[in-house]
Amino acid sequence: MSGQPLRTILIVGGGTAGWMAAAAIATVMPNIAVELVESDEIGIVGVGEATIPQINLFNASLGISDADMLRETQATYKLGIEFADWLEEGHSYLHPFGAFGVPINGVDFWHFWIRTGGRVPLHEFNANSVAAATGRFAKINPPPPPNSPLAKLFSAFHFDASLYARLLRRVAEARGATRHEGRIVEATRDAENGMLTGVTLADGRVLTADLYLDCSGFRSLLLGETMGVGYRDWSRWLPCDRALAVPTERHEEPILYTRATARAAGWTWRIPLQHRTGNGYVYSSAHVSDDEAAATLLAAVDGKPLAEPRQLRFTAGHREEFWHGNVIALGLAGGFLEPLESTSIHLIQLVISRLLTLMPRSLPATGTVAEFNRQSVKDYEGIRDFLLFHYWANRRGEPFWRERRATLPPDQTLADRIALFRETGRITRENNELFAEASWLAVMLGQGVEPAAYSPLADLVPEQELADIMAMLRDTTAQAVAKLPFQAEFIRGLTGV
Amino acid sequence: MPGSAREPLGTIAVVGDGPTGLVAAIALRRALPRCAVTVIPTPADPAALADWTAALTPRSNAFLRQMGIEEGMLAARAGASLRLGTELAGWTSGQSRAVHPFGAAPPPEIAATSVSAALALADRFALPSDDPASPLSDIDYGLRLNPQAYTRALGALAAHLGVTRSPSGFAAATGDTSGGIAGLRLASGEDVTADLFVDCSGPASLVAQGLPSEPHIDWSRILPVDRLLIPPTTGAPKLTALDRITATPLGWRGEVFGRDGTHALFAASIEVGSPEAWVEAAGFAEAAVIPLAPGRRDRLWQANVICLGDAGVRFEPLHWLNAALVHAQVALLIELLPGRDLHPLERNEFNRRAAAMADRARDFVALHYHAPTRPEGAFQDYAAGLALPDTLRLTIDEFTRRGRLPFFEEDVLPRDAWVFAMASLGIAPGPTARSVTLTPAARTALIRGHEARAAAAVQSALPYRDWLAAYLQSAR
Ligand SMILES: Cc1cc2nc3c(=O)[nH]c(=O)nc-3n(C[C@H](O)[C@H](O)[C@H](O)COP(=O)(O)OP(=O)(O)OC[C@H]3O[C@@H](n4cnc5c(N)ncnc54)[C@H](O)[C@@H]3O)c2cc1C
């Protein structure tokens, strides 16, 4: 094999992306030297506070416990996302993690639920929804048996992004990663092969490595600016291009879910943490002025603002390649999809695990790079379709929302998925798509798409037997959740405060 | 919620009364007890490989059980015996011998004999255990059957479940105006209509012939075999847990060692040798030469016709995957079972997933022609010069570069089967993150632990012959 063996990695940027990568590589590949450069002067975006359950795998692989998270990042548990006013004003539904009911005779539960006319609300068959509604939660140790309703209670975290980066930094440094503080003023490329040769800091230091991870945020310093990789702009489909973020004082016990509320030209988030509440308004600047947006946000928050609203600007989409030459982008340097389903941190995690499995022994590695880019684009497209669906299925009256009803993705996949569900009650999942059947089910029903039919096999269970099974599932779920402590008690138990 | 019952399928006509048609009829009837399922006989076609290959893979065990086709019944009435895998002779050099077992592969960081292979090499057998702590949880087995007896047993079970068998055979299919089939004409002159037609008539695909013609996907530039020699089942039973596939310079010979004798076949290419030379290389006294056109229909479900077995997918029976593929596709059909209104998007979903299954089985077979070393032989040279599908290229590349097997949706082969196939072909895994950091001491400990596990399994197992005798005793 040609080329030098890979021995050193330089990570540019110390936000969530940079420190996640540093901690993971330092843990899994102790024979690779990891260095990270960040600039305190520039700082990090500092938003990005809601996650999905896969974060638990990441933390576990680094040896970070729940107690660490709760103590050091002001974290709370998250069981799903409430979508308020999305379908229309006054309407609300929860997209919980975890499955609804259990398959009966190999047929997915929701077919039976459709058969019974949806008389009992579907969320009563979902442990996350019941727990979120009652405020009760615990992670049970040892894990409950697979047939317990609590075996399907899946949680993620809300956390303070700056504190999480700090926690990861400690982990990474303890495992040998080296940190440099300084602002990069220049990055240079080899005139012949185009590979990145090094970065120069404002004080004149030069840093070099075999492989560079661009975690520099929206600026995409290495991949975009230096390597010149273009951007696939999706704002035609996802026009929100600005956000205002404002933390507020906490005024109630933290609830167990993120809230996303539709507004005239976008939506606001509300993320409950232990020490404060995170809020923000994601909006389309073509549809509302910054001042109006700020007024909307400040009128919506339920606590005293702790700072002035801070503005962020972005364009939905991604870099045409995530890996080019010896540069790989993670986090905002690679692309941006609005945080409606809290997917950005998960995308960082995906790139890290993809890098760890595909890590070449030397560079260049053309085949690996092509495969890496192909898989990464698929991830983005899958999430884009899911986000677009939330927008497409709405009945709101504002111009922004009326336009969304006319906007489906460039290919046929989503349209087919909706039609198949509408007409047969079936939900398809291609390959290892991030959002599983239960997620599509929750959001399709929540956004008012109703199935006209269900699997013919669901008719084979006699009516009384089905009624008994459904009553049993609902009761056991309610009873199991009722035995859990309230979240605050559980957190106190783990942190000892 | 306005969800209303879909009018279920009222009538299904299954064309073809071999194992493929009968298994499909049994599965459909079980899923839809109120649906009238009729099996329409077609002339037995020796080229219908999914019907006549005498061996199955472990994947079929659970499927058959779910369909109520009990293993004990197959042992008592269909000549069933159990196999632990296959021996590959002569695939990496003239003298090479390798075992491709079923069950779990040892940790990828160590090249070690799996528990199934250890049992097979000791000519012993035991049933798998559900207890992960037991070394017997690493093993798995497949069934061998006598095809004629199996067909009779399935026929009896189908009749018992209320599947109707048409007394008169198939004569012709008539198209309708919307690109589907309007009905079938039987030999008796009687006409049959149905909501859904399942074509299990073998490569002749008698029902699909009545559809507007569709492009076929040709695999003859990927898979070398286009001729099969099939001799009568011969010899005294040879009681062993391993079947055998032997590479020769003119093709490969497959032998399934059934309780009823050896089911042999020889697979060759028209590009290499002649019928006389094949018979000699195969060591057969006499054999019928059967043509095989490898490939598949683009859409396995078109309008109101679903093609199963050789009517839809044709490929050489290396590792006898043909019936295994049918079982996977029938299970998929049951999962996506339509109502009387055949929904085009359900059909698309079936076609997407059923095609993925077929293509992956093809890749698994094709892999065997791309070992890094191959024996001398015109057939091997010809096969190695054929095209490597991109999906297979990626699989080999990822495996040899970093010991990883990329995920493919709907793979009919479990991951371990790919690992075993690579090993039996001398394709070594590249270093993984784990293997690089493994210390010599840890590696030794892993190997020791694994060897102890295999030895304990061999200890607790019975000689194959004794085990089989006891098993048959209890099946009766
Ligand atoms: C409004 C909004 C809401 C979001 N909400 C969520 C959410 O709920 N859930 C979720 O998963 N994600 C969310 N995200 C995304 C999430 O914030 C990011 O994915 C995550 O914070 C990762 O950011 P980063 O590390 O890529 O970039 P940053 O945090 O911007 O880090 C960039 C780093 O690069 C350094 N740097 C830049 N230029 C230089 C230079 N010249 N020299 C040296 N260092 C340099 C900076 O100092 C900094 O350390 C949200 C994003 C936005 C905009």
Short mmCIF file of N, CA and C in Angstrom, two decimals, chain A residues 81-191:
data_model
loop_
_atom_site.label_atom_id
_atom_site.label_comp_id
_atom_site.label_asym_id
_atom_site.label_seq_id
_atom_site.Cartn_x
_atom_site.Cartn_y
_atom_site.Cartn_z
N ILE A 81 -40.22 14.83 21.85
CA ILE A 81 -40.42 16.24 21.49
C ILE A 81 -41.91 16.51 21.35
N GLU A 82 -42.36 17.59 21.99
CA GLU A 82 -43.75 17.97 21.79
C GLU A 82 -43.82 18.95 20.62
N PHE A 83 -44.69 18.72 19.69
CA PHE A 83 -44.91 19.66 18.60
C PHE A 83 -46.22 20.38 18.84
N ALA A 84 -46.10 21.65 19.22
CA ALA A 84 -47.28 22.44 19.55
C ALA A 84 -47.63 23.35 18.38
N ASP A 85 -48.88 23.40 18.05
CA ASP A 85 -49.41 24.28 16.99
C ASP A 85 -48.86 23.96 15.59
N TRP A 86 -48.25 22.81 15.43
CA TRP A 86 -47.66 22.50 14.12
C TRP A 86 -48.72 22.18 13.08
N LEU A 87 -49.69 21.38 13.51
CA LEU A 87 -50.74 21.04 12.54
C LEU A 87 -51.61 22.28 12.35
N GLU A 88 -52.08 22.80 13.46
CA GLU A 88 -52.82 24.07 13.44
C GLU A 88 -52.79 24.63 14.85
N GLU A 89 -53.15 25.88 14.99
CA GLU A 89 -53.12 26.54 16.28
C GLU A 89 -53.94 25.73 17.29
N GLY A 90 -53.35 25.50 18.49
CA GLY A 90 -54.10 24.80 19.54
C GLY A 90 -53.93 23.29 19.52
N HIS A 91 -53.33 22.76 18.48
CA HIS A 91 -53.13 21.31 18.38
C HIS A 91 -51.73 20.97 18.90
N SER A 92 -51.59 19.79 19.45
CA SER A 92 -50.27 19.40 19.96
C SER A 92 -50.13 17.89 19.97
N TYR A 93 -48.93 17.40 19.75
CA TYR A 93 -48.68 15.96 19.88
C TYR A 93 -47.24 15.74 20.30
N LEU A 94 -46.97 14.53 20.78
CA LEU A 94 -45.62 14.18 21.22
C LEU A 94 -45.01 13.20 20.23
N HIS A 95 -43.78 13.45 19.85
CA HIS A 95 -43.01 12.43 19.14
C HIS A 95 -42.09 11.80 20.18
N PRO A 96 -42.50 10.65 20.71
CA PRO A 96 -41.70 10.03 21.77
C PRO A 96 -40.63 9.12 21.17
N PHE A 97 -39.56 8.86 21.91
CA PHE A 97 -38.66 7.78 21.51
C PHE A 97 -39.35 6.48 21.89
N GLY A 98 -39.02 5.41 21.23
CA GLY A 98 -39.54 4.10 21.65
C GLY A 98 -40.79 3.70 20.91
N ALA A 99 -41.08 2.40 20.98
CA ALA A 99 -42.13 1.80 20.15
C ALA A 99 -43.51 1.93 20.79
N PHE A 100 -44.53 1.73 19.96
CA PHE A 100 -45.92 1.71 20.42
C PHE A 100 -46.38 0.26 20.50
N GLY A 101 -46.83 -0.18 21.67
CA GLY A 101 -47.34 -1.54 21.81
C GLY A 101 -46.30 -2.57 21.42
N VAL A 102 -46.74 -3.79 21.16
CA VAL A 102 -45.85 -4.85 20.70
C VAL A 102 -46.50 -5.52 19.50
N PRO A 103 -45.71 -6.09 18.58
CA PRO A 103 -46.31 -6.78 17.45
C PRO A 103 -47.18 -7.95 17.95
N ILE A 104 -48.27 -8.18 17.25
CA ILE A 104 -49.15 -9.31 17.59
C ILE A 104 -49.12 -10.27 16.41
N ASN A 105 -48.79 -11.52 16.65
CA ASN A 105 -48.62 -12.51 15.56
C ASN A 105 -47.73 -11.97 14.45
N GLY A 106 -46.71 -11.26 14.82
CA GLY A 106 -45.76 -10.76 13.82
C GLY A 106 -46.25 -9.52 13.07
N VAL A 107 -47.44 -9.03 13.40
CA VAL A 107 -47.96 -7.85 12.69
C VAL A 107 -47.79 -6.63 13.59
N ASP A 108 -47.28 -5.54 13.04
CA ASP A 108 -47.01 -4.34 13.84
C ASP A 108 -48.28 -3.86 14.55
N PHE A 109 -48.05 -3.44 15.79
CA PHE A 109 -49.17 -3.11 16.67
C PHE A 109 -50.13 -2.09 16.08
N TRP A 110 -49.59 -1.06 15.39
CA TRP A 110 -50.47 0.04 15.00
C TRP A 110 -51.56 -0.41 14.02
N HIS A 111 -51.32 -1.50 13.29
CA HIS A 111 -52.38 -1.99 12.40
C HIS A 111 -53.62 -2.37 13.21
N PHE A 112 -53.40 -2.98 14.36
CA PHE A 112 -54.53 -3.37 15.21
C PHE A 112 -55.19 -2.13 15.78
N TRP A 113 -54.35 -1.18 16.11
CA TRP A 113 -54.88 0.07 16.68
C TRP A 113 -55.75 0.79 15.64
N ILE A 114 -55.30 0.79 14.39
CA ILE A 114 -56.13 1.40 13.34
C ILE A 114 -57.44 0.62 13.22
N ARG A 115 -57.32 -0.71 13.30
CA ARG A 115 -58.52 -1.55 13.18
C ARG A 115 -59.55 -1.18 14.24
N THR A 116 -59.09 -0.89 15.46
CA THR A 116 -60.05 -0.55 16.52
C THR A 116 -60.49 0.91 16.43
N GLY A 117 -60.17 1.56 15.33
CA GLY A 117 -60.64 2.92 15.12
C GLY A 117 -59.91 3.94 15.98
N GLY A 118 -58.79 3.54 16.56
CA GLY A 118 -58.02 4.50 17.36
C GLY A 118 -58.81 5.02 18.55
N ARG A 119 -59.67 4.19 19.12
CA ARG A 119 -60.51 4.66 20.22
C ARG A 119 -59.68 5.05 21.43
N VAL A 120 -58.68 4.22 21.75
CA VAL A 120 -57.80 4.57 22.85
C VAL A 120 -56.60 5.30 22.25
N PRO A 121 -56.24 6.47 22.79
CA PRO A 121 -55.11 7.20 22.18
C PRO A 121 -53.85 6.33 22.09
N LEU A 122 -53.18 6.43 20.96
CA LEU A 122 -52.02 5.57 20.71
C LEU A 122 -50.93 5.76 21.76
N HIS A 123 -50.79 6.98 22.28
CA HIS A 123 -49.68 7.22 23.20
C HIS A 123 -49.82 6.46 24.52
N GLU A 124 -51.03 5.96 24.80
CA GLU A 124 -51.18 5.17 26.02
C GLU A 124 -50.47 3.82 25.91
N PHE A 125 -50.04 3.46 24.71
CA PHE A 125 -49.32 2.21 24.51
C PHE A 125 -47.81 2.45 24.39
N ASN A 126 -47.39 3.64 24.74
CA ASN A 126 -45.98 4.00 24.60
C ASN A 126 -45.46 4.51 25.94
N ALA A 127 -44.50 3.78 26.50
CA ALA A 127 -44.02 4.10 27.86
C ALA A 127 -43.46 5.52 27.92
N ASN A 128 -42.74 5.96 26.88
CA ASN A 128 -42.18 7.31 26.90
C ASN A 128 -43.26 8.37 27.02
N SER A 129 -44.36 8.18 26.26
CA SER A 129 -45.42 9.19 26.30
C SER A 129 -46.06 9.23 27.68
N VAL A 130 -46.32 8.07 28.25
CA VAL A 130 -46.97 8.03 29.56
C VAL A 130 -46.05 8.66 30.60
N ALA A 131 -44.75 8.31 30.52
CA ALA A 131 -43.80 8.88 31.49
C ALA A 131 -43.68 10.39 31.29
N ALA A 132 -43.62 10.84 30.04
CA ALA A 132 -43.48 12.28 29.79
C ALA A 132 -44.69 13.03 30.32
N ALA A 133 -45.87 12.44 30.19
CA ALA A 133 -47.09 13.12 30.63
C ALA A 133 -47.15 13.19 32.15
N THR A 134 -46.60 12.19 32.84
CA THR A 134 -46.71 12.18 34.29
C THR A 134 -45.49 12.75 34.98
N GLY A 135 -44.41 13.01 34.22
CA GLY A 135 -43.20 13.56 34.82
C GLY A 135 -42.37 12.51 35.55
N ARG A 136 -42.72 11.24 35.38
CA ARG A 136 -41.99 10.20 36.10
C ARG A 136 -40.94 9.57 35.21
N PHE A 137 -39.77 9.32 35.81
CA PHE A 137 -38.72 8.70 35.01
C PHE A 137 -37.64 8.11 35.90
N ALA A 138 -37.11 6.96 35.47
CA ALA A 138 -35.90 6.40 36.07
C ALA A 138 -35.26 5.48 35.07
N LYS A 139 -33.94 5.37 35.16
CA LYS A 139 -33.26 4.32 34.39
C LYS A 139 -33.09 3.16 35.34
N ILE A 140 -33.68 2.04 34.98
CA ILE A 140 -33.71 0.93 35.91
C ILE A 140 -32.48 0.06 35.73
N ASN A 141 -31.87 -0.29 36.86
CA ASN A 141 -30.66 -1.09 36.84
C ASN A 141 -30.81 -2.24 37.83
N PRO A 142 -30.59 -3.49 37.44
CA PRO A 142 -30.32 -3.97 36.09
C PRO A 142 -31.51 -3.71 35.15
N PRO A 143 -31.26 -3.68 33.83
CA PRO A 143 -32.33 -3.37 32.88
C PRO A 143 -33.53 -4.29 33.05
N PRO A 144 -34.73 -3.76 32.89
CA PRO A 144 -35.93 -4.58 33.04
C PRO A 144 -35.96 -5.69 31.99
N PRO A 145 -36.67 -6.82 32.28
CA PRO A 145 -36.75 -7.89 31.29
C PRO A 145 -37.39 -7.38 30.00
N PRO A 146 -37.05 -8.01 28.86
CA PRO A 146 -37.50 -7.48 27.57
C PRO A 146 -39.02 -7.36 27.43
N ASN A 147 -39.77 -8.13 28.20
CA ASN A 147 -41.23 -8.05 28.04
C ASN A 147 -41.85 -6.98 28.93
N SER A 148 -41.04 -6.31 29.74
CA SER A 148 -41.57 -5.22 30.57
C SER A 148 -41.80 -3.98 29.71
N PRO A 149 -42.89 -3.24 29.97
CA PRO A 149 -43.09 -2.01 29.20
C PRO A 149 -41.92 -1.04 29.39
N LEU A 150 -41.24 -1.14 30.52
CA LEU A 150 -40.14 -0.21 30.78
C LEU A 150 -38.90 -0.55 29.96
N ALA A 151 -38.87 -1.75 29.37
CA ALA A 151 -37.73 -2.09 28.50
C ALA A 151 -37.74 -1.18 27.28
N LYS A 152 -38.89 -0.59 26.98
CA LYS A 152 -38.95 0.28 25.80
C LYS A 152 -39.00 1.75 26.17
N LEU A 153 -38.58 2.04 27.38
CA LEU A 153 -38.49 3.44 27.81
C LEU A 153 -37.11 3.95 27.39
N PHE A 154 -37.07 4.80 26.36
CA PHE A 154 -35.78 5.27 25.83
C PHE A 154 -35.61 6.74 26.13
N SER A 155 -34.42 7.10 26.58
CA SER A 155 -34.22 8.51 26.93
C SER A 155 -32.97 9.07 26.28
N ALA A 156 -32.97 10.37 26.15
CA ALA A 156 -31.78 11.11 25.72
C ALA A 156 -31.56 12.19 26.77
N PHE A 157 -30.68 13.15 26.46
CA PHE A 157 -30.43 14.24 27.41
C PHE A 157 -30.72 15.60 26.78
N HIS A 158 -31.12 16.52 27.67
CA HIS A 158 -30.94 17.94 27.39
C HIS A 158 -29.69 18.32 28.18
N PHE A 159 -28.80 19.09 27.61
CA PHE A 159 -27.63 19.50 28.40
C PHE A 159 -27.13 20.87 27.96
N ASP A 160 -26.25 21.42 28.78
CA ASP A 160 -25.62 22.70 28.46
C ASP A 160 -24.43 22.40 27.55
N ALA A 161 -24.48 22.89 26.32
CA ALA A 161 -23.49 22.50 25.31
C ALA A 161 -22.07 22.89 25.71
N SER A 162 -21.91 24.06 26.33
CA SER A 162 -20.56 24.48 26.72
C SER A 162 -20.00 23.56 27.80
N LEU A 163 -20.89 23.16 28.72
CA LEU A 163 -20.43 22.28 29.80
C LEU A 163 -20.12 20.88 29.27
N TYR A 164 -20.89 20.44 28.27
CA TYR A 164 -20.63 19.12 27.70
C TYR A 164 -19.26 19.14 27.01
N ALA A 165 -18.98 20.22 26.27
CA ALA A 165 -17.67 20.32 25.61
C ALA A 165 -16.56 20.29 26.66
N ARG A 166 -16.80 20.93 27.80
CA ARG A 166 -15.79 20.95 28.84
C ARG A 166 -15.56 19.54 29.41
N LEU A 167 -16.66 18.81 29.62
CA LEU A 167 -16.56 17.45 30.14
C LEU A 167 -15.76 16.57 29.15
N LEU A 168 -16.10 16.70 27.88
CA LEU A 168 -15.41 15.90 26.87
C LEU A 168 -13.93 16.27 26.80
N ARG A 169 -13.67 17.55 26.99
CA ARG A 169 -12.27 17.98 26.95
C ARG A 169 -11.47 17.29 28.05
N ARG A 170 -12.07 17.22 29.24
CA ARG A 170 -11.35 16.55 30.34
C ARG A 170 -11.08 15.09 29.99
N VAL A 171 -12.10 14.42 29.41
CA VAL A 171 -11.92 13.01 29.03
C VAL A 171 -10.80 12.89 28.00
N ALA A 172 -10.85 13.75 26.99
CA ALA A 172 -9.88 13.66 25.89
C ALA A 172 -8.47 13.92 26.41
N GLU A 173 -8.33 14.95 27.22
CA GLU A 173 -6.98 15.28 27.70
C GLU A 173 -6.44 14.20 28.62
N ALA A 174 -7.34 13.61 29.42
CA ALA A 174 -6.90 12.53 30.31
C ALA A 174 -6.39 11.33 29.49
N ARG A 175 -6.89 11.22 28.26
CA ARG A 175 -6.45 10.08 27.44
C ARG A 175 -5.39 10.48 26.42
N GLY A 176 -4.78 11.60 26.65
CA GLY A 176 -3.58 11.91 25.86
C GLY A 176 -3.77 12.93 24.75
N ALA A 177 -5.00 13.45 24.54
CA ALA A 177 -5.16 14.46 23.50
C ALA A 177 -4.49 15.77 23.97
N THR A 178 -3.88 16.49 23.02
CA THR A 178 -3.21 17.75 23.37
C THR A 178 -4.01 18.92 22.84
N ARG A 179 -4.18 19.96 23.65
CA ARG A 179 -4.96 21.12 23.23
C ARG A 179 -4.04 22.31 22.98
N HIS A 180 -4.28 23.02 21.88
CA HIS A 180 -3.58 24.28 21.62
C HIS A 180 -4.60 25.39 21.60
N GLU A 181 -4.28 26.49 22.24
CA GLU A 181 -5.17 27.65 22.17
C GLU A 181 -4.56 28.62 21.16
N GLY A 182 -5.39 29.12 20.28
CA GLY A 182 -4.88 30.07 19.30
C GLY A 182 -5.81 30.18 18.11
N ARG A 183 -5.67 31.30 17.39
CA ARG A 183 -6.53 31.53 16.24
C ARG A 183 -5.76 31.19 14.97
N ILE A 184 -6.39 30.39 14.13
CA ILE A 184 -5.75 30.02 12.87
C ILE A 184 -5.90 31.19 11.91
N VAL A 185 -4.79 31.60 11.31
CA VAL A 185 -4.86 32.71 10.35
C VAL A 185 -4.65 32.23 8.93
N GLU A 186 -4.06 31.03 8.79
CA GLU A 186 -3.82 30.54 7.45
C GLU A 186 -3.75 29.02 7.43
N ALA A 187 -4.24 28.45 6.32
CA ALA A 187 -4.09 27.01 6.13
C ALA A 187 -3.48 26.83 4.74
N THR A 188 -2.51 25.92 4.62
CA THR A 188 -1.79 25.80 3.34
C THR A 188 -1.99 24.41 2.73
N ARG A 189 -1.92 24.40 1.38
CA ARG A 189 -2.09 23.14 0.65
C ARG A 189 -0.86 22.84 -0.17
N ASP A 190 -0.65 21.57 -0.41
CA ASP A 190 0.43 21.13 -1.29
C ASP A 190 0.06 21.51 -2.72
N ALA A 191 0.97 22.21 -3.40
CA ALA A 191 0.66 22.70 -4.73
C ALA A 191 0.41 21.54 -5.69
#
